[in-house]
Amino acid sequence: MGSNSSRIGDLPKNEYLKKLSGTESISENDPFWNQLLSFSFPAPTSSSELKLLEEATISVCRSLGSDSEDLLEELLCCLMQLITDIPLLDITYEISVEAISTMVVFLSCQLFHKEVLRQSISHKYLMRGPCLPYTSKLVKTLLYNFIRQEKPPPPGAHVFPQQSDGGGLLYGLASGVATGLWTVFTLGGVGSKAAASPELSSPLANQSLLLLLVLANLTDASDAPNPYRQAIMSFKNTQDSSPFPSSIPHAFQINFNSLYTALCEQQTSDQATLLLYTLLHQNSNIRTYMLARTDMENLVLPILEILYHVEERNSHHVYMALIILLILTEDDGFNRSIHEVILKNITWYSERVLTEISLGSLLILVVIRTIQYNMTRTRDKYLHTNCLAALANMSAQFRSLHQYAAQRIISLFSLLSKKHNKVLEQATQSLRGSLSSNDVPLPDYAQDLNVIEEVIRMMLEIINSCLTNSLHHNPNLVYALLYKRDLFEQFRTHPSFQDIMQNIDLVISFFSSRLLQAGAELSVERVLEIIKQGVVALPKDRLKKFPELKFKYVEEEQPEEFFIPYVWSLVYNSAVGLYWNPQDIQLFTMDSD
């Protein structure tokens, strides 16, 4: 290489690269290193340049990777050292990005297998041996890179200036070899992805987050759990002075306030939402800290906005946002506090002008909207179940529901009721038709009816839970219930709903009679006043007690079958400056979201 080699076409014949990739050992004091590193070689900036570079360096890469597993282990350790030990400065920014990207590339053989890889060479080395002591330091560094969101240095501050006189720096390695060779290693058939890199304010933060998610989702070794997941599960706040139990490996501390702020600010991306899910689900220290925050709206509002724009998001992102809400609603303190946070002018909510509404009522509105969208479009039972579980968890703590939120709860029940009647009618007609023709297969309306009745019962349980636990806090829900009381008539004697209808029927009857006594032509304000007076008069012991509605999120068996393809689809679509041939991707279909 040296000062005489500055064009891509010269690389295969370069004597210094040949010696670097050869079998001969080179002392660290050998003058060769100064000669190798004294060059000017502009880093490729487009997919076409990267393709040319890859083709030009195939022979060098093959020579450097062949029969050298021990060298790979040493290289991975060196990369971890680079990432964790080099201070982040303008002149080291691109080295850090390249080192992180290179680790992603070494693990990307997963992309070229349909099944989840339980083991690979890189996987094996990262799980044990010399790499293992860097585990907690690497996870901590990647998290801080995400937190800091450092932008790339301005032109001229780069580690490798574009020189014309052939002079070079030790850090020139990052331009020629890191960008040139490290990112085009062809383990498992890594190719070139002909797509533009996304415009990001911080490539370092993006690559760090992607590598962190890849490491967190590596499968356990046969004889040891994933150490990177262990580190993510156990790290604590820098404010926490309690000692770590000796049984917890790879422990470290990080500033939770900074992490919380970064998570709140970055929820527009799939990968940031997946990190939030991972931390909430796996790290009890983080979960406890977040639930104790007095500014939870900063975290919840971006999650609600993801769900509100469900049409524009991929299904995985929506699932993650919904599961985050479900995890949060497992906590009674959260369910109480969200009704105490008053928001003004939610501009992204376009169905209705909301000049003032509680965070709790807004959450209910968005979840109900998600259910209604799902009923008319995707009809995904998994989405339904999690939406209803979140509402059920909150129902006993509903407080001062906004009149629009109360209306939407009853409107959703109305929609379900119409759906139920329609399916019932179809089932009846189908049954009559089958009596006259034995040749026509009977559609499975029984299954459809069973599903819709499960959802209806869940909605009745949610309404019932609110009435029995916080009736006096929710006059708007009683008003909406009375306004649409005819909806509930058909379910009073239905065997699937008789028990749960008792309280709802009692509330409707009690308040209807009081309104009747008050006379006709009552204003909305007068009706609400009668309801508030009636709440005090209604004997609480007349309402039948039911078991508390509580649902807990549990990952399904073999979660890696979902998460590993998802993480690698994010890497494929979001990594900066990494290219893979889409025709070689086996792990997921290219049109999957």
XYZ file of C-alpha atoms in Angstrom:
593
model
C 0.000 0.000 0.000
C 2.108 2.903 1.213
C 2.193 6.224 -0.584
C 2.245 4.596 -4.018
C -1.125 2.905 -3.728
C -4.211 5.070 -3.712
C -6.549 3.418 -6.249
C -8.919 0.489 -5.660
C -7.575 -1.288 -8.735
C -4.066 -1.399 -7.218
C -5.080 -3.240 -4.057
C -4.856 -6.895 -5.212
C -1.223 -6.378 -6.315
C -0.166 -4.377 -3.265
C 2.863 -5.992 -1.609
C 2.027 -4.670 1.847
C -1.488 -6.124 1.811
C -0.112 -9.419 0.515
C 2.353 -9.524 3.413
C -0.359 -8.497 5.901
C -2.618 -11.344 4.787
C 0.185 -13.889 4.429
C 1.267 -16.595 6.820
C 4.550 -14.965 7.861
C 4.546 -13.522 11.391
C 5.345 -9.793 11.574
C 6.847 -8.262 14.715
C 5.034 -5.244 16.135
C 8.339 -3.334 15.886
C 8.813 -4.186 12.202
C 9.174 -1.097 9.918
C 6.504 -2.781 7.783
C 3.755 -1.229 9.913
C 4.935 2.327 9.258
C 5.149 1.552 5.542
C 1.694 -0.066 5.507
C 0.075 2.815 7.310
C 1.662 5.664 5.383
C -0.900 5.967 2.637
C -3.855 8.051 1.535
C -6.873 6.062 0.489
C -10.325 7.661 0.358
C -13.016 5.602 2.052
C -15.765 4.426 -0.310
C -18.919 6.517 -0.104
C -21.356 4.615 -2.327
C -22.600 1.072 -2.826
C -20.897 0.918 -6.238
C -17.529 1.856 -4.685
C -18.044 -0.707 -1.928
C -18.800 -3.362 -4.525
C -15.608 -2.523 -6.414
C -13.620 -2.584 -3.189
C -15.037 -5.959 -2.223
C -14.231 -7.452 -5.621
C -10.719 -5.990 -5.539
C -9.927 -7.413 -2.109
C -11.452 -10.896 -2.391
C -8.024 -12.570 -2.673
C -6.665 -10.626 0.306
C -9.721 -11.470 2.449
C -9.531 -15.154 1.600
C -5.861 -15.260 2.439
C -6.446 -13.438 5.783
C -9.402 -15.565 6.988
C -8.339 -19.102 5.869
C -7.442 -21.653 8.591
C -7.152 -18.911 11.186
C -9.767 -19.499 13.854
C -7.282 -18.488 16.527
C -6.632 -15.257 14.652
C -10.382 -14.599 14.557
C -10.634 -14.961 18.326
C -7.758 -12.536 18.790
C -9.300 -10.124 16.285
C -12.661 -10.164 18.096
C -10.877 -9.402 21.368
C -9.000 -6.553 19.689
C -12.254 -5.142 18.312
C -13.795 -5.251 21.787
C -10.750 -3.462 23.157
C -10.993 -0.809 20.448
C -14.684 -0.206 21.206
C -14.309 -0.109 24.983
C -10.880 1.437 25.573
C -10.405 4.144 22.938
C -11.840 7.469 24.159
C -14.490 8.924 21.879
C -12.922 11.948 20.158
C -13.317 13.522 16.742
C -10.272 11.643 15.489
C -11.446 8.287 16.867
C -15.151 8.477 15.939
C -14.849 6.546 12.682
C -12.577 3.918 14.219
C -15.296 3.188 16.777
C -17.979 2.990 14.071
C -15.824 0.623 11.988
C -14.955 -1.621 14.930
C -18.639 -1.969 15.876
C -19.668 -2.532 12.251
C -17.021 -5.218 11.912
C -18.405 -7.116 14.890
C -21.867 -6.947 13.292
C -20.409 -8.365 10.071
C -18.722 -11.246 11.892
C -22.082 -12.208 13.408
C -24.086 -11.695 10.210
C -23.729 -15.283 8.987
C -27.149 -15.675 10.682
C -28.648 -13.762 7.744
C -27.839 -16.607 5.394
C -29.594 -19.369 7.331
C -33.344 -19.912 7.561
C -33.103 -21.539 10.962
C -31.827 -19.789 14.084
C -28.129 -20.538 14.491
C -27.332 -22.086 17.842
C -23.620 -21.812 17.244
C -21.130 -20.167 14.908
C -17.399 -19.521 15.111
C -17.870 -15.880 16.146
C -20.715 -16.849 18.499
C -18.471 -19.439 20.171
C -15.588 -17.016 20.750
C -17.821 -14.223 22.076
C -19.367 -16.553 24.665
C -16.190 -17.736 26.390
C -12.426 -17.471 26.590
C -10.461 -14.210 26.195
C -13.504 -12.248 24.949
C -15.649 -12.993 28.012
C -13.998 -10.491 30.423
C -14.976 -7.633 28.065
C -18.697 -8.472 28.266
C -19.919 -5.884 30.775
C -17.558 -3.194 29.486
C -18.759 -3.712 25.913
C -22.459 -3.621 26.848
C -21.883 -0.488 28.943
C -19.989 1.246 26.119
C -22.661 0.417 23.547
C -25.366 1.740 25.871
C -23.460 4.972 26.470
C -22.917 5.377 22.722
C -26.697 5.124 22.333
C -27.293 7.555 25.197
C -24.885 10.201 23.925
C -26.086 10.190 20.296
C -22.756 11.742 19.248
C -22.821 13.198 15.755
C -19.975 12.511 13.324
C -17.104 15.005 13.432
C -17.140 17.840 10.908
C -15.095 17.469 7.700
C -11.425 17.986 8.407
C -11.610 16.519 11.896
C -11.546 12.932 10.677
C -8.890 10.543 11.778
C -7.707 10.041 8.220
C -7.218 13.314 6.326
C -7.339 13.054 2.546
C -3.637 13.611 1.929
C -1.960 14.002 -1.407
C 1.668 13.779 -0.288
C 1.468 10.176 0.834
C 1.994 10.999 4.512
C -0.045 8.908 6.928
C -1.073 8.250 10.493
C -1.343 5.144 12.577
C -5.101 5.753 12.437
C -5.019 5.507 8.666
C -5.750 1.865 9.318
C -9.376 2.821 9.847
C -9.737 4.289 6.367
C -7.997 1.734 4.210
C -8.187 -1.498 6.103
C -11.210 -0.941 8.334
C -13.540 0.428 5.705
C -11.821 -1.508 2.964
C -11.265 -4.946 4.423
C -13.003 -5.299 7.750
C -16.458 -4.536 6.450
C -16.190 -6.861 3.456
C -15.158 -10.096 5.146
C -17.255 -12.746 3.459
C -18.129 -15.033 6.348
C -21.185 -17.068 5.413
C -21.628 -15.310 2.086
C -21.970 -11.647 3.050
C -22.515 -9.701 -0.130
C -23.483 -6.202 -1.132
C -26.844 -4.653 -0.397
C -27.671 -2.181 -3.119
C -29.589 0.277 -1.004
C -28.902 3.734 0.308
C -27.894 4.024 3.950
C -30.446 5.852 6.083
C -29.682 9.429 7.007
C -28.880 9.334 10.704
C -27.757 12.039 13.080
C -25.488 9.571 14.898
C -24.120 6.582 12.970
C -22.170 5.541 16.074
C -25.299 5.420 18.237
C -27.193 3.511 15.542
C -24.488 0.879 14.991
C -23.975 0.523 18.757
C -27.669 -0.108 19.335
C -27.858 -2.673 16.547
C -24.794 -4.565 17.838
C -26.224 -4.469 21.368
C -29.509 -6.006 20.166
C -27.652 -8.672 18.188
C -25.541 -9.606 21.230
C -28.544 -9.577 23.576
C -30.373 -12.033 21.314
C -27.583 -14.540 20.759
C -28.784 -17.981 21.773
C -27.357 -19.503 24.926
C -24.392 -21.823 24.586
C -24.987 -25.474 25.431
C -23.076 -25.088 28.689
C -23.547 -21.404 29.557
C -26.151 -18.628 29.286
C -25.645 -15.654 26.975
C -23.299 -13.342 28.978
C -24.441 -10.212 27.112
C -28.040 -10.882 28.082
C -26.878 -11.456 31.657
C -25.185 -8.057 31.619
C -28.335 -6.382 30.252
C -30.478 -8.100 32.882
C -28.399 -7.054 35.881
C -26.865 -3.582 35.450
C -27.801 -0.966 38.047
C -28.106 2.786 38.419
C -24.971 4.764 39.242
C -26.985 6.180 42.179
C -27.427 2.675 43.614
C -24.706 2.081 46.209
C -25.840 -1.392 47.250
C -23.314 -4.140 46.458
C -23.899 -6.577 43.619
C -24.630 -10.141 44.753
C -21.656 -12.383 44.071
C -23.938 -14.641 42.025
C -24.449 -11.950 39.354
C -21.795 -12.045 36.615
C -20.951 -9.194 34.202
C -22.535 -6.545 36.431
C -21.955 -2.819 35.924
C -23.576 0.543 36.640
C -24.912 3.211 34.297
C -26.683 6.551 34.653
C -30.390 5.650 34.534
C -31.529 9.250 34.133
C -29.465 9.656 30.948
C -30.646 6.290 29.641
C -34.289 7.156 30.357
C -33.954 10.492 28.547
C -32.375 8.854 25.485
C -35.069 6.159 25.369
C -37.808 8.810 25.523
C -36.233 10.801 22.691
C -35.461 7.933 20.309
C -38.748 5.983 20.143
C -39.323 6.788 16.478
C -37.079 3.870 15.499
C -37.874 0.154 15.759
C -34.529 -0.577 17.365
C -34.968 1.959 20.188
C -38.429 0.549 20.950
C -36.992 -2.972 20.961
C -34.262 -1.840 23.395
C -36.907 -0.308 25.681
C -38.877 -3.573 25.587
C -35.722 -5.597 26.320
C -34.775 -3.452 29.316
C -38.296 -3.292 30.764
C -38.821 -7.015 30.365
C -35.414 -8.273 31.469
C -33.948 -5.722 33.906
C -35.984 -5.298 37.096
C -33.765 -2.374 38.208
C -34.682 -0.389 35.092
C -38.353 -1.323 35.360
C -38.543 -0.195 39.005
C -36.759 3.061 38.169
C -39.010 3.903 35.223
C -42.207 3.158 37.100
C -41.078 5.508 39.873
C -40.520 8.432 37.479
C -42.845 11.401 37.847
C -42.571 12.245 34.136
C -43.789 8.975 32.648
C -45.638 10.915 29.954
C -42.272 11.507 28.248
C -41.973 7.761 27.719
C -45.628 6.824 27.238
C -46.549 9.510 24.683
C -44.025 8.335 22.029
C -45.278 4.762 22.508
C -48.879 5.895 22.059
C -47.900 7.796 18.932
C -46.438 4.580 17.455
C -49.769 2.822 18.062
C -51.782 5.777 16.791
C -49.944 5.641 13.457
C -50.437 1.874 13.219
C -51.105 2.113 9.467
C -47.595 3.476 8.858
C -45.691 1.148 11.197
C -44.589 -2.409 10.626
C -46.391 -5.021 12.701
C -43.312 -5.869 14.816
C -42.920 -2.246 15.913
C -46.591 -2.100 16.874
C -46.285 -5.362 18.854
C -43.281 -4.061 20.780
C -45.047 -0.788 21.618
C -48.138 -2.656 22.773
C -46.186 -5.113 24.921
C -44.359 -2.198 26.560
C -47.749 -0.754 27.546
C -48.862 -4.159 28.827
C -45.729 -4.454 31.004
C -46.273 -0.943 32.383
C -49.955 -1.638 33.167
C -48.976 -4.592 35.335
C -48.094 -1.964 37.957
C -50.976 -0.443 39.986
C -48.956 2.681 40.744
C -48.587 3.355 37.026
C -52.305 2.765 36.472
C -53.154 5.347 39.155
C -50.577 7.969 38.224
C -51.452 8.170 34.508
C -54.854 9.630 35.407
C -53.172 12.391 37.410
C -51.071 13.633 34.464
C -53.019 16.242 32.496
C -51.988 16.868 28.898
C -52.896 19.781 26.681
C -53.344 19.938 22.895
C -52.269 16.522 21.620
C -51.593 17.615 18.043
C -51.037 14.159 16.533
C -54.455 12.897 17.652
C -56.573 14.006 14.699
C -59.978 12.319 15.228
C -60.989 14.934 17.741
C -59.501 18.096 19.205
C -58.228 17.209 22.669
C -57.497 20.493 24.413
C -57.125 18.827 27.808
C -57.079 15.145 28.702
C -55.375 12.873 31.201
C -52.609 10.548 30.054
C -54.770 7.635 31.222
C -57.749 8.644 29.096
C -55.484 9.200 26.072
C -53.960 5.757 26.561
C -57.447 4.226 26.595
C -58.396 6.102 23.408
C -55.310 4.944 21.529
C -55.616 1.304 22.615
C -59.315 1.227 21.647
C -58.447 2.791 18.284
C -55.848 0.040 17.779
C -58.475 -2.629 18.527
C -60.914 -1.069 16.053
C -58.233 -0.818 13.378
C -57.356 -4.454 13.959
C -61.008 -5.533 13.711
C -61.439 -3.928 10.298
C -57.992 -4.617 8.803
C -55.539 -7.182 10.143
C -57.843 -9.220 12.440
C -54.850 -10.329 14.473
C -55.952 -12.197 17.601
C -52.581 -11.627 19.277
C -52.991 -7.857 18.920
C -56.550 -8.021 20.268
C -55.499 -10.051 23.281
C -52.705 -7.694 24.322
C -54.810 -4.559 23.804
C -57.622 -5.965 25.948
C -55.154 -7.195 28.583
C -53.720 -3.661 28.940
C -57.214 -2.163 29.300
C -58.169 -4.865 31.797
C -55.075 -4.183 33.924
C -55.993 -0.481 34.075
C -59.759 -0.879 34.531
C -59.904 -1.014 38.345
C -57.880 2.219 38.465
C -59.846 4.201 35.853
C -60.184 7.736 37.240
C -62.084 10.777 35.924
C -62.359 9.341 32.438
C -62.629 11.978 29.732
C -66.119 11.956 28.219
C -64.668 10.999 24.826
C -62.742 8.070 26.339
C -65.940 6.878 28.051
C -67.862 7.182 24.773
C -65.213 5.189 22.887
C -65.351 2.343 25.417
C -69.098 1.999 24.849
C -68.691 2.561 21.069
C -66.245 -0.339 20.920
C -68.773 -2.514 22.731
C -71.396 -1.387 20.204
C -69.123 -2.392 17.335
C -68.513 -5.794 18.917
C -72.232 -6.249 19.480
C -73.011 -5.572 15.799
C -70.235 -7.932 14.786
C -71.669 -10.609 17.069
C -75.150 -10.233 15.593
C -73.799 -10.367 12.053
C -71.815 -13.560 12.668
C -74.806 -15.085 14.453
C -77.026 -14.273 11.470
C -74.483 -15.734 9.026
C -74.234 -18.896 11.105
C -78.031 -19.277 11.141
C -78.349 -18.749 7.364
C -75.483 -21.151 6.730
C -77.101 -23.786 8.900
C -80.404 -23.440 7.031
C -78.585 -23.738 3.705
C -76.769 -26.854 4.805
C -80.060 -28.580 5.590
C -81.106 -28.303 1.939
C -77.690 -29.111 0.432
C -75.316 -31.714 1.809
C -72.626 -30.951 -0.775
C -71.700 -27.434 0.406
C -69.033 -27.354 3.183
C -70.209 -25.443 6.251
C -68.003 -22.413 7.145
C -66.626 -22.448 10.664
C -68.892 -19.735 12.055
C -68.809 -21.421 15.450
C -65.139 -20.528 15.806
C -65.753 -16.916 14.710
C -68.630 -16.679 17.166
C -66.497 -18.097 19.953
C -63.741 -15.519 19.331
C -66.129 -12.550 19.201
C -67.891 -13.719 22.366
C -64.542 -13.971 24.167
C -63.793 -10.357 23.219
C -67.291 -9.196 24.236
C -66.944 -10.895 27.621
C -63.559 -9.224 28.105
C -65.088 -5.805 27.374
C -67.946 -6.490 29.799
C -65.392 -7.502 32.461
C -63.467 -4.251 31.871
C -66.645 -2.144 32.244
C -67.675 -4.187 35.283
C -64.246 -3.791 36.896
C -64.456 -0.021 36.553
C -67.990 0.114 37.954
C -67.241 -2.073 40.983
C -63.897 -0.461 41.857
C -64.196 3.193 40.864
C -67.809 4.015 40.043
C -67.680 7.283 42.036
C -64.679 8.468 39.987
C -66.301 7.954 36.581
C -69.602 9.743 36.012
C -68.819 10.062 32.296
C -68.692 6.273 31.911
C -72.062 5.918 33.699
C -73.481 8.604 31.393
C -72.207 6.776 28.268
C -73.565 3.500 29.641
C -77.028 4.991 30.177
C -77.033 6.690 26.800
C -76.457 3.329 25.050
C -78.226 1.089 27.555
C -80.256 -0.683 24.859
C -76.997 -2.256 23.625
C -76.747 -4.406 26.732
C -80.298 -5.733 26.705
C -79.552 -8.731 24.475
C -76.722 -9.926 26.741
C -78.705 -9.947 30.018
C -80.013 -13.472 29.490
C -77.171 -14.812 27.350
C -75.629 -17.811 29.164
C -72.069 -16.627 28.421
C -72.607 -13.193 29.961
C -75.330 -13.500 32.611
C -72.963 -13.434 35.585
C -70.896 -10.458 34.437
C -74.025 -8.540 33.382
C -75.465 -8.481 36.929
C -73.557 -5.396 38.091
C -73.871 -3.557 34.777
C -77.615 -4.243 34.739
C -77.911 -3.061 38.351
C -76.089 0.221 37.613
C -78.190 0.865 34.489
C -81.461 0.147 36.370
C -80.493 2.208 39.428
C -79.507 5.341 37.528
C -82.292 5.011 34.939
C -84.899 5.113 37.706
C -83.302 8.218 39.248
C -83.327 9.966 35.869
C -86.965 8.977 35.399
C -87.846 10.535 38.743
C -86.067 13.755 37.727
C -88.367 14.264 34.759
C -87.957 14.617 30.983
C -85.801 16.932 28.834
C -82.756 16.886 31.137
C -79.584 18.691 30.064
C -76.247 16.888 29.944
C -75.090 18.870 32.967
C -78.230 17.915 34.936
C -77.850 14.224 34.044
C -74.212 14.265 35.244
C -75.304 15.982 38.443
C -77.936 13.273 39.086
C -75.310 10.586 38.396
C -72.863 12.144 40.879
C -75.584 12.312 43.530
C -76.685 8.750 42.783
C -73.174 7.344 43.137
C -73.228 8.306 46.819
C -76.659 6.734 47.326
C -75.901 3.399 45.604
C -75.115 0.769 48.280
C -71.700 -0.699 47.438
C -72.608 -4.102 48.857
C -75.203 -4.538 46.112
C -72.409 -4.836 43.541
C -71.121 -8.366 43.245
C -67.358 -8.755 43.678
C -65.388 -10.498 40.941
C -61.710 -11.550 40.919
C -59.419 -8.660 40.048
C -58.500 -8.457 36.364
C -54.751 -8.913 36.083
C -52.744 -9.999 33.071
C -49.005 -10.448 32.943
C -46.845 -10.482 29.841
C -44.925 -13.725 29.375
C -42.650 -14.407 26.421
C -43.762 -17.363 24.389
C -41.634 -20.481 24.196
C -38.571 -20.138 21.970
C -38.752 -16.324 21.720
C -35.592 -16.369 19.596
C -37.685 -17.609 16.664
C -39.355 -14.181 16.641
C -36.625 -11.876 17.932
C -33.568 -13.039 15.972
C -35.152 -12.553 12.507
C -36.591 -9.243 13.725
C -33.245 -7.944 14.992
C -31.431 -8.943 11.813
C -34.106 -7.346 9.645
C -33.392 -4.124 11.559
C -29.660 -4.557 10.968
C -30.216 -5.223 7.276
C -32.451 -2.177 6.846
C -30.839 0.268 9.262
C -27.100 -0.397 9.556
C -24.919 2.395 8.207
C -22.499 1.500 5.424
C -23.083 -2.267 5.497
C -24.283 -4.016 2.357
C -25.622 -7.523 1.835
C -26.930 -9.111 -1.308
C -30.708 -9.363 -0.842
C -30.799 -12.535 -2.966
C -28.644 -14.297 -0.361
C -30.819 -13.435 2.648
C -32.503 -16.566 4.035
C -33.482 -15.593 7.592
C -36.504 -13.499 6.595
C -38.392 -12.680 3.426
C -37.348 -9.397 1.909
C -40.866 -7.962 1.946
C -41.403 -8.881 5.609
C -41.788 -6.111 8.119
